Short mmCIF file of C-alpha atoms in Angstrom, two decimals:
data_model
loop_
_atom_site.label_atom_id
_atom_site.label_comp_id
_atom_site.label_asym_id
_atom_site.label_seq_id
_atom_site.Cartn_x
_atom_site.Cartn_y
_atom_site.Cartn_z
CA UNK A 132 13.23 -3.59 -3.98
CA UNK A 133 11.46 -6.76 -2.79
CA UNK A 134 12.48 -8.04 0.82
CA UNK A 135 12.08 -11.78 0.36
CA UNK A 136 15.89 -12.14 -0.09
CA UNK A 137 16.79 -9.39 2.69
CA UNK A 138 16.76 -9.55 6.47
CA UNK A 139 14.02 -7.86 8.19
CA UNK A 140 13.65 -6.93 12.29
CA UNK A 141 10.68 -7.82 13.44
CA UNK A 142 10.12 -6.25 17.59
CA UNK A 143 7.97 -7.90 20.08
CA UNK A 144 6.94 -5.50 22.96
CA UNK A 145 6.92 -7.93 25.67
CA UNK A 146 4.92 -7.78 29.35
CA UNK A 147 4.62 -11.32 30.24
CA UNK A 148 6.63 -13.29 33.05
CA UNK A 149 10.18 -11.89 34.25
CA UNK A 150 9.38 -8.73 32.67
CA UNK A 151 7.06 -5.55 34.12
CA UNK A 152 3.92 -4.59 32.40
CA UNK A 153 3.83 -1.41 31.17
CA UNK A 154 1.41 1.07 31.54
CA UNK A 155 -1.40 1.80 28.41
CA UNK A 156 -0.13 5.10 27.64
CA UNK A 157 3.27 4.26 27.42
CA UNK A 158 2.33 1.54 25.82
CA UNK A 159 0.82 3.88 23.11
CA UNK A 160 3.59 5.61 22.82
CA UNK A 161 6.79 3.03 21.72
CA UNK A 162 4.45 1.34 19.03
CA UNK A 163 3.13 5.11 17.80
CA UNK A 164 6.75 5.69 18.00
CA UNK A 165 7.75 2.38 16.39
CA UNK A 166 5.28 2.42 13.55
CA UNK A 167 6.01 6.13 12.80
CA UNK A 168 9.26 4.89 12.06
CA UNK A 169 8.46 2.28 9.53
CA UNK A 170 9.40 -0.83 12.50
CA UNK A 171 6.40 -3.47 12.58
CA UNK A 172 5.74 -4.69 16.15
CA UNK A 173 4.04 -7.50 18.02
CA UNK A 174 2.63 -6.83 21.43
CA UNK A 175 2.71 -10.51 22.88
CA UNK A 176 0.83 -11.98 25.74
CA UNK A 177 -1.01 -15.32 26.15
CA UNK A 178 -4.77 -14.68 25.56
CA UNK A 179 -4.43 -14.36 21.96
CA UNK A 180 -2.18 -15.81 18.94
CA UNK A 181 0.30 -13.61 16.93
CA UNK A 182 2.17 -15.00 14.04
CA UNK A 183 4.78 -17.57 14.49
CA UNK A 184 8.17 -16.93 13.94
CA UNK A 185 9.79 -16.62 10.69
CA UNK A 186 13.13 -16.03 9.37
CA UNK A 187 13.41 -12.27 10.83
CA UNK A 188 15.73 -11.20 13.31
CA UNK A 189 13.94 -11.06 16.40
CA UNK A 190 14.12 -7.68 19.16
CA UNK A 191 12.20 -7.83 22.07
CA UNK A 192 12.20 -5.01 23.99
CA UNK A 193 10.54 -5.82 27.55
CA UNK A 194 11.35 -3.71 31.21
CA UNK A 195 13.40 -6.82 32.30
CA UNK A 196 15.63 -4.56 34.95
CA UNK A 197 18.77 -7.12 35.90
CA UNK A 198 17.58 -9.73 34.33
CA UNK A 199 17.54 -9.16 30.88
CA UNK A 200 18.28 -12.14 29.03
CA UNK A 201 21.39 -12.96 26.28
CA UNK A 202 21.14 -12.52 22.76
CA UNK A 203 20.85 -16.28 21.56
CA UNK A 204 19.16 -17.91 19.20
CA UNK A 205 16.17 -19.48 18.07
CA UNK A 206 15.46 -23.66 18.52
CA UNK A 207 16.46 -23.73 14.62
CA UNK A 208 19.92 -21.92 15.72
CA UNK A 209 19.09 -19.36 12.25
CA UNK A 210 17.16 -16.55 13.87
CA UNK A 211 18.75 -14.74 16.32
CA UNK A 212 16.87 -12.52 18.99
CA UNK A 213 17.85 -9.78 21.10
CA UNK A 214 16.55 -8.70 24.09
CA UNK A 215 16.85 -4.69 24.98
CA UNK A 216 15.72 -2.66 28.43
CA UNK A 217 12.80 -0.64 28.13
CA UNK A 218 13.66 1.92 30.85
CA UNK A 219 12.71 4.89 29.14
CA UNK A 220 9.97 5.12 26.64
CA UNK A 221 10.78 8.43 25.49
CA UNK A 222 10.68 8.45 21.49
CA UNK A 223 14.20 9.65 20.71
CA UNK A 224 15.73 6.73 23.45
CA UNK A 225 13.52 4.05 21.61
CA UNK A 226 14.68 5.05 18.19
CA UNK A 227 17.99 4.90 19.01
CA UNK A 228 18.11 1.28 20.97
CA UNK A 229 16.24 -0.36 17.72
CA UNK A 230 17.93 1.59 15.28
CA UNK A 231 21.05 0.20 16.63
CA UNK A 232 19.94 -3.32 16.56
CA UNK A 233 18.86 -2.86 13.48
CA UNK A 234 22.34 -2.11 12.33
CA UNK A 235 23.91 -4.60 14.24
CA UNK A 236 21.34 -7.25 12.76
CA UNK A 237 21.83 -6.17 9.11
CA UNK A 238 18.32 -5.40 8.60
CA UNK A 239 16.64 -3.46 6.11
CA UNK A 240 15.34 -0.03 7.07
CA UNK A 241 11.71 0.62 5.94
CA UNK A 242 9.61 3.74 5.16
CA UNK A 243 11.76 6.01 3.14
CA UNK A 244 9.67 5.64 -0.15
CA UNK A 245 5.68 6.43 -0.52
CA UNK A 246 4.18 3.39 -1.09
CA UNK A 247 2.30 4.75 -4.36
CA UNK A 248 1.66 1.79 -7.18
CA UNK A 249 -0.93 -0.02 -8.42
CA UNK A 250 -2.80 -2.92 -7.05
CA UNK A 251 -4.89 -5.42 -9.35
CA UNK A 252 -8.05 -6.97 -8.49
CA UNK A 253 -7.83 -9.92 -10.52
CA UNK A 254 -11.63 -10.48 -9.63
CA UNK A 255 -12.43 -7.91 -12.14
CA UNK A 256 -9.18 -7.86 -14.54
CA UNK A 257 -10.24 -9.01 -17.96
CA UNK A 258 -6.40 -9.04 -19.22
CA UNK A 259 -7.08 -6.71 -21.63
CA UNK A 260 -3.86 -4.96 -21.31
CA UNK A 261 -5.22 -1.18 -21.44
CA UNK A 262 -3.13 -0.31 -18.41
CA UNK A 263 0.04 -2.44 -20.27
CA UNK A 264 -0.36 -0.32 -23.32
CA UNK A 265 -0.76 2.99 -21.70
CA UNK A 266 2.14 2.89 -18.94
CA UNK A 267 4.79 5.05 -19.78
CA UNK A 268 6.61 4.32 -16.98
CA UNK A 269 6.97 0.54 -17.30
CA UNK A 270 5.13 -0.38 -14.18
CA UNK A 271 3.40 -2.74 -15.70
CA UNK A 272 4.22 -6.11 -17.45
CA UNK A 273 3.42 -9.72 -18.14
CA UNK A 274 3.54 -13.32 -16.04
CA UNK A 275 4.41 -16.30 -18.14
CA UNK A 276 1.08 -16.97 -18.73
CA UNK A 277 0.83 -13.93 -20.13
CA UNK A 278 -1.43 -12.64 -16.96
CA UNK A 279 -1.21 -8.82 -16.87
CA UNK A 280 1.11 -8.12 -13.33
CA UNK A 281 2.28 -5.29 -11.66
CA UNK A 282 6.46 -5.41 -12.15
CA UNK A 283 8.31 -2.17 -11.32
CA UNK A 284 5.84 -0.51 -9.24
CA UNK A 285 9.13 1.95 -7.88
CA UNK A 286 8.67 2.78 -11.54
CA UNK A 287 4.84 4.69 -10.70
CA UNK A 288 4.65 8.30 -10.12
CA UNK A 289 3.50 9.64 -7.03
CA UNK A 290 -0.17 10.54 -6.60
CA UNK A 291 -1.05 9.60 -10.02
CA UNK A 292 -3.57 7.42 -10.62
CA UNK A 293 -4.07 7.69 -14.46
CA UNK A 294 -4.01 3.69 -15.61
CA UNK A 295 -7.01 3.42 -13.18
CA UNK A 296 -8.78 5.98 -15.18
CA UNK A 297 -8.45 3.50 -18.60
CA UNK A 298 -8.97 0.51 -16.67
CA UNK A 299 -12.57 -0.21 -18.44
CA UNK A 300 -13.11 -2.67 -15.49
CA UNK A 301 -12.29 -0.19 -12.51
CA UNK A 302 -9.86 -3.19 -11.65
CA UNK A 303 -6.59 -0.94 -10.62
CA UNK A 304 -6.68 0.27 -7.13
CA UNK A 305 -4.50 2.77 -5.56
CA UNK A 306 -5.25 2.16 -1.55
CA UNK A 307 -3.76 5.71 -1.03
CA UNK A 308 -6.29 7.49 -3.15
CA UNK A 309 -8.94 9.79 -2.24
CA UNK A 310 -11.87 8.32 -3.33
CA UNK A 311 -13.33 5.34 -4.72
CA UNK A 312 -13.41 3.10 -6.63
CA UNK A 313 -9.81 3.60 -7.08
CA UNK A 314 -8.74 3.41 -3.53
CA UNK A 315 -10.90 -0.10 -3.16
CA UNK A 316 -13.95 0.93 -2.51
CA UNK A 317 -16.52 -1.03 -4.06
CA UNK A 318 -17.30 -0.50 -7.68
CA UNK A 319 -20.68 0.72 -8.64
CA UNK A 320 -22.90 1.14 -11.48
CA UNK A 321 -21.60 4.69 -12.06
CA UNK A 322 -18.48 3.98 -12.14
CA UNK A 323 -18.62 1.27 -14.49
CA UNK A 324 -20.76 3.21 -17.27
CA UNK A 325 -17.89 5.47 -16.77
CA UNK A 326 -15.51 3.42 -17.04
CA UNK A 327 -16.77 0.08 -18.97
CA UNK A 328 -16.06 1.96 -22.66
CA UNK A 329 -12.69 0.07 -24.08
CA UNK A 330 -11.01 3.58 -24.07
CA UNK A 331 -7.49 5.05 -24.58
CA UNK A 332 -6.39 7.99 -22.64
CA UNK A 333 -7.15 10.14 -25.74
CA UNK A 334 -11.07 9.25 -25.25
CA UNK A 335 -10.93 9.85 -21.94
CA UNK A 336 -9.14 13.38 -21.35
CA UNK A 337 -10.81 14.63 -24.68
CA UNK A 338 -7.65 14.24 -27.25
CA UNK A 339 -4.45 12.30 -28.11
CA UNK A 340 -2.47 13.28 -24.73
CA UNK A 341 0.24 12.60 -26.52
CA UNK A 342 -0.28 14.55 -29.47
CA UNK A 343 -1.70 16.97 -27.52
CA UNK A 344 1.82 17.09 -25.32
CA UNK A 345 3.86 17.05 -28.56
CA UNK A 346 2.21 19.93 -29.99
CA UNK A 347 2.15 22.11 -26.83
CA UNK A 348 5.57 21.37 -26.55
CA UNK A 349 6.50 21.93 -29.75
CA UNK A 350 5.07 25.28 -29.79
CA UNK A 351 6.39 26.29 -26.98
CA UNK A 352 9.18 24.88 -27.69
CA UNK A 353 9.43 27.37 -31.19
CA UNK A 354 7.67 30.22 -28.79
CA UNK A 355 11.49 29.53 -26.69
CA UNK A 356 13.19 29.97 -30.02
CA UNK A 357 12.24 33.26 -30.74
CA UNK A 358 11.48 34.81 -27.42
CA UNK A 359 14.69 33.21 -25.68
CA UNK A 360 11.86 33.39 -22.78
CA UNK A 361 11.90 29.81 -20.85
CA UNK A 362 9.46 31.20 -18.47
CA UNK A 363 7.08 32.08 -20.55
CA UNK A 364 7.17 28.62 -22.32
CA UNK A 365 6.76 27.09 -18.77
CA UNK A 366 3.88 29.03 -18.56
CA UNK A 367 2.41 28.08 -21.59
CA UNK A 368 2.94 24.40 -21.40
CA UNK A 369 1.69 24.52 -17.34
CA UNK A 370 -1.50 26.25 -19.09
CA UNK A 371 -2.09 23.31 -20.72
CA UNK A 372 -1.49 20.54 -18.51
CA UNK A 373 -3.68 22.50 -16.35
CA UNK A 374 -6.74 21.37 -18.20
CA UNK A 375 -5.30 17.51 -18.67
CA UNK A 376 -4.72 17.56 -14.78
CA UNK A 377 -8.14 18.30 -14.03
CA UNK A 378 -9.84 16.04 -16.60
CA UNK A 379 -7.57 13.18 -15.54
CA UNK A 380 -7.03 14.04 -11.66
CA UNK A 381 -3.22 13.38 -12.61
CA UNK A 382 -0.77 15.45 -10.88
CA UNK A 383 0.65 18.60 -13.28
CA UNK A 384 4.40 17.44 -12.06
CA UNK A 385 3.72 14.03 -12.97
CA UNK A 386 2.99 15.45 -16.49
CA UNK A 387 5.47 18.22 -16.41
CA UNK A 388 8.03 15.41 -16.26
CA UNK A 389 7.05 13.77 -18.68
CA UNK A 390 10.26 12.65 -20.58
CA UNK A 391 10.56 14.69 -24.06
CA UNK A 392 7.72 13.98 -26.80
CA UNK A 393 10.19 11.71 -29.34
CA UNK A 394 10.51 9.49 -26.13
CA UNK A 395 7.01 9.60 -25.37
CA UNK A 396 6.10 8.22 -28.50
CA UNK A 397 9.23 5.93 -28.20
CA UNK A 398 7.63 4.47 -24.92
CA UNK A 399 4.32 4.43 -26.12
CA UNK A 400 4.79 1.90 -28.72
CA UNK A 401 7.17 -0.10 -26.93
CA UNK A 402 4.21 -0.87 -23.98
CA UNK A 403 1.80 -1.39 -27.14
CA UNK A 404 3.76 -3.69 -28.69
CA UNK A 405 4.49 -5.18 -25.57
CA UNK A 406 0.87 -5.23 -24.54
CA UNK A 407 -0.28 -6.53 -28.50
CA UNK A 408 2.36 -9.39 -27.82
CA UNK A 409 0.78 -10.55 -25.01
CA UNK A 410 -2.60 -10.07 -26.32
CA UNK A 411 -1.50 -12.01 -29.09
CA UNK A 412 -0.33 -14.89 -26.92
CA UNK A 413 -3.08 -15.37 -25.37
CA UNK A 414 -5.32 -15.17 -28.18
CA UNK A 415 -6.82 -19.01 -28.98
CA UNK A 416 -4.96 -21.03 -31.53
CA UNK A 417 -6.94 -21.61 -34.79
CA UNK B 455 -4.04 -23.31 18.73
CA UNK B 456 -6.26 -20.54 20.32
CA UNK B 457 -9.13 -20.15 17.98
CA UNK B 458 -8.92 -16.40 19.02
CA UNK B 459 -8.75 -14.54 16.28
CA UNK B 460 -5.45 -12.75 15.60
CA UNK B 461 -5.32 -8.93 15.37
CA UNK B 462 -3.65 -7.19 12.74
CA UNK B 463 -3.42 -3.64 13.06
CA UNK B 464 -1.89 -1.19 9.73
CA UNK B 465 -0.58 2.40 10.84
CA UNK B 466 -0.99 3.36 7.03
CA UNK B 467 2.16 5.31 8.15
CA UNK B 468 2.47 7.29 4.29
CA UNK B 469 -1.02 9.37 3.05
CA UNK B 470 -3.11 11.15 5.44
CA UNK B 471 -6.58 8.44 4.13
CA UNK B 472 -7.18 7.42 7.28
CA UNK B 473 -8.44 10.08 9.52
CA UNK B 474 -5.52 10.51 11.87
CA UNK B 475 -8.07 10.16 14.84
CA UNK B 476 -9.17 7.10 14.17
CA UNK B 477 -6.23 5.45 13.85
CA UNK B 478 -4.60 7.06 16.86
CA UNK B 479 -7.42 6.22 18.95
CA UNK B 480 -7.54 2.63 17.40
CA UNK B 481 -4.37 2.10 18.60
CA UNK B 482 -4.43 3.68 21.66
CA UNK B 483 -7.55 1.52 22.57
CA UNK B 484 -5.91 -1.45 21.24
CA UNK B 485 -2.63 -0.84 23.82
CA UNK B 486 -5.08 0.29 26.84
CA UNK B 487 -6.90 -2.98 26.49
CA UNK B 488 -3.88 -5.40 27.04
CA UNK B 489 -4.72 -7.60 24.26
CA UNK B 490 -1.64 -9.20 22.39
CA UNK B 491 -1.61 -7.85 18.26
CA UNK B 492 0.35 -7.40 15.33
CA UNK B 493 1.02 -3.80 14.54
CA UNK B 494 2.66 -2.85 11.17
CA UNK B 495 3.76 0.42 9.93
CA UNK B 496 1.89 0.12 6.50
CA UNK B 497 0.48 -2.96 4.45
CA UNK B 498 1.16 -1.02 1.31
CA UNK B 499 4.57 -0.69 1.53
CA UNK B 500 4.94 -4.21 2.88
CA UNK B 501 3.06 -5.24 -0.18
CA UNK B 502 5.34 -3.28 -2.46
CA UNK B 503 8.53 -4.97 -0.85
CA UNK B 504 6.98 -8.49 -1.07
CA UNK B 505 7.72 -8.54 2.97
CA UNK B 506 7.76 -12.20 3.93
CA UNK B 507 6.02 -10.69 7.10
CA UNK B 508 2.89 -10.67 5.54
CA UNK B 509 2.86 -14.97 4.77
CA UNK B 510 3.83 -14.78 8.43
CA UNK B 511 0.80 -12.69 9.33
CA UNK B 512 -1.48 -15.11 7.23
CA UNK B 513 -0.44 -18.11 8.52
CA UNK B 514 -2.33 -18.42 11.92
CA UNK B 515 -5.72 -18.17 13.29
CA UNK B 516 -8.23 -16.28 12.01
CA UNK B 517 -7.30 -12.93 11.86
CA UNK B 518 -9.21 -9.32 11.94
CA UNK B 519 -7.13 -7.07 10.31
CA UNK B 520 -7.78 -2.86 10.94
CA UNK B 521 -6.36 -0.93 7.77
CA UNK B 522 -9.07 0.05 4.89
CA UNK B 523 -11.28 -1.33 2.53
CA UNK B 524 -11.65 -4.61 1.84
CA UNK B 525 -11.57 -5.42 -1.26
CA UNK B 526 -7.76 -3.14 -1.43
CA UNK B 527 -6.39 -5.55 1.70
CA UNK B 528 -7.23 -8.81 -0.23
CA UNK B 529 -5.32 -7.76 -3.38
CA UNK B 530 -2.19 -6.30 -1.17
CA UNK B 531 -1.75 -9.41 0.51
CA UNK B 532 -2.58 -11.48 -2.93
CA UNK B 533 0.44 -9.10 -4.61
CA UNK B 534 2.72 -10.38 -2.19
CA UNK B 535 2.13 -14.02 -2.37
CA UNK B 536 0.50 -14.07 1.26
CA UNK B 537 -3.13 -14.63 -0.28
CA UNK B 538 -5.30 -14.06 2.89
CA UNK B 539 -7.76 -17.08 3.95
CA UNK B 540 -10.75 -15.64 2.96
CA UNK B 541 -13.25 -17.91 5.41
CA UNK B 542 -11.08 -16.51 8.35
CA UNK B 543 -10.13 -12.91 7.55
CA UNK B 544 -12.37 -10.41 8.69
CA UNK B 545 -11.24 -6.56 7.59
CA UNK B 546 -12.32 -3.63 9.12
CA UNK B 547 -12.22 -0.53 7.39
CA UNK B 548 -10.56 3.04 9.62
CA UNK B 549 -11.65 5.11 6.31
CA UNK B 550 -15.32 4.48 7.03
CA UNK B 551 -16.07 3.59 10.47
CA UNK B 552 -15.26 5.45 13.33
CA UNK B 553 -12.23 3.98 16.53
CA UNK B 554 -15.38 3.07 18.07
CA UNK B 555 -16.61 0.61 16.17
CA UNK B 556 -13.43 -0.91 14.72
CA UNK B 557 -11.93 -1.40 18.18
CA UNK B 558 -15.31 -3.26 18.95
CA UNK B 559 -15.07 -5.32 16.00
CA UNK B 560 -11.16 -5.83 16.91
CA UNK B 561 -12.26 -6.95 20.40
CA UNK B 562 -15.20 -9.38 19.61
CA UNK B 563 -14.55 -12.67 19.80
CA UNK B 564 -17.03 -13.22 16.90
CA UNK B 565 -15.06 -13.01 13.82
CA UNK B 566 -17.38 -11.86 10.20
CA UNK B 567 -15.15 -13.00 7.37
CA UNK B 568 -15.81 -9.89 5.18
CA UNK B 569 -13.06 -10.58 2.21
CA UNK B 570 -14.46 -9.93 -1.47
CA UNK B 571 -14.84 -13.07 -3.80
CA UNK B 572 -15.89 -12.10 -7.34
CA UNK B 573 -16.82 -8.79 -8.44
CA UNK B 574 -17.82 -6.34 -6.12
CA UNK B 575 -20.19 -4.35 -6.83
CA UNK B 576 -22.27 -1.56 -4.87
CA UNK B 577 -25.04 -4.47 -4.33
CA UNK B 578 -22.38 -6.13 -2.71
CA UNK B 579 -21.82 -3.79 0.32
CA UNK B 580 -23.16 -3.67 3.69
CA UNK B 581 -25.77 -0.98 3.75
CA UNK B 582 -24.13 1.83 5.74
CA UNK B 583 -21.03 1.70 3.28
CA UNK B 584 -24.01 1.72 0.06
CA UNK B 585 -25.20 4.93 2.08
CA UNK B 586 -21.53 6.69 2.26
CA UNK B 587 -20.63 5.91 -1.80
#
């Protein structure tokens, strides 16, 4: 998923010389319009610095009338910009001129994923691979230095922001969350007697999770077998996940799917061992 | 070079954490006053993709950057190896301080590098932010 090897658009509203100015409110409206799409845009002038160029394609989208330049290229001859009429600002006309050139340049089109995942503050990370051992999901993995790092983050469900909770140094933010510390807020006294205990995820919501999973499932799971009632084992298992989604403030659907309990264990010790590996490697040599 | 610090503005286009009235009025502010800035759709996902953008972003001036707290900003960029200069970054946070005030920290020419180094820890923040935990 990472973009460093794929071509981006990058827009630059421009107002300056050979072009008209336009007005603040339309202004407002092509980058709300922009941004709500997912586009990042520069609004250029001369009284202040943006960021230099870079290896993006380049639209810049100006009220030039007649004299709208060529497409051409930059002085390196590898970036090539565009240059597009801004007659009409309505939002459905300015989606469909950069969606266009977008296309035509080959560029990647952004915002069709929630950016949910974790985010380390390596101030605070210890390396203690908690969050390593308890992802069932694989987000997380190892440098080679054995640093803890953040690898499949696609991997992380939605709204979830369990490995925070085990983090015994409140050192895994979620920017999207609610409330702090999690979201980056800074960490206080509370929330590191809360959270400074070396715990698994069975100290913290009260019980093996995963025991407590297998043996709600299993039940119901027997409960199926004689009633032939899938509802009612929904129900049942929902019940209990109820009480783990509270505790935890992890979405129910991102334990209802859960994969089955033999691959829950599975995964579990796979990201211990994995997690005990690199623990191991970076243990002092005696 | 200008020594004007840049302006980097994030949409934080996914989750409703920023109160939708501040950032709309942050940005509408932001066009009415003619300034140039950088306006991206969200640093998270931008972080997530490893977007090149952002080492383009961190490679000028000084830069004032509206999106959220602090200490979540540093580590986004840091994720996507475009580690923000921390003596010229200045963040201002839309999830606790009203368009008001983070337009007028946008707009002054004084820049208050704000970036966490080390732990941070409630005695760390400013005292309004101390008040709001």
């Amino acid at each position: 998923m990472a973009l460093a090897d794929q071509s981006t658009l990058r827009i630059v509203l421009y107002e300056g010389a050979g072009a008209t100015a336009l007005a603040g409110e339309e202004r407002f409206s092509v980058l709300s319009t922009l941004l709500g799409q997912g586009y990042a845009v520069t609004r250029a002038g001369s009284e202040r610095a943006v960021a230099p160029a870079d290896k993006s394609s380049v639209l810049v989208l100006g009220r030039f009338g007649a004299e709208k330049p060529e497409t051409t290229t930059d002085s390196s001859g590898q970036v090539s910009v565009r240059f597009e009429n801004l007659e009409d600002t309505a939002p459905e006309h300015v989606i469909a001129k950069v969606d266009g050139v977008r296309t035509t340049a080959g560029a990647v089109k952004q915002g069709d994923w929630k950016p949910w995942f974790p985010v380390i503050d390596y101030d605070r990370c210890t390396n203690c691979m908690q969050c390593l051992s308890f992802c069932l999901f694989g987000v997380y993995g190892v440098d080679g230095g054995q640093r803890i790092q953040v690898q499949n983050n696609d991997n992380c469900k939605t709204n979830c922001p369990a490995c925070s909770r085990v983090c015994p140094e409140a050192a895994i933010m979620f920017p999207k969350y609610k409330a702090g510390p999690i979201n980056g807020d800074v960490v206080s006294d509370k929330d590191l007697n809360r959270e400074k205990m070396k715990i698994d995820i069975s100290a913290l919501l009260g019980g093996d999770v995963y025991h407590m999973l297998r043996e709600r499932s299993e039940k119901a799971q027997s409960r199926f077998s004689k009633e032939r009632d899938a509802e009612k084992a929904l129900s049942e298992r929902q019940k209990c996940l109820v009480k783990l989604a509270q505790s935890g403030d992890i979405p129910a659907e991102v334990l209802m799917s859960l994969p089955s309990p033999d691959e829950i264990a599975r995964r579990a010790e796979e990201a211990k061992a994995k997690a005990n590996a690199a623990l191991a490697a970076q243990a002092p040599k005696t | 070079m200008s020594q004007t610090p840049q302006i980097l503005y994030c949409h934080c286009n996914y989750a409703q954490v920023v109160p939708k009235e501040v950032k709309e009025a942050v940005l509408r502010k932001l066009c009415e006053s003619g300034v140039p800035f950088e306006a991206v759709a969200d640093l998270c996902e931008m972080s997530a993709r490893r977007d090149p953008a952002l080492q383009r972003l961190t490679q000028g001036n000084a830069i004032k950057i509206a999106a959220c707290y602090p200490r979540a900003v540093k580590w986004l960029f840091a994720a996507a190896n475009a580690p923000l200069p921390l003596d010229r970054t200045e963040v201002v946070n839309m999830r606790a301080e009203t368009a008001d005030n983070v337009v007028a920290s946008l707009l002054s020419m004084e820049l208050k590098p704000n970036v966490p180094t080390g732990k941070v820890t409630a005695s760390d923040a400013p005292a309004a932010e101390t008040a709001q935990a």
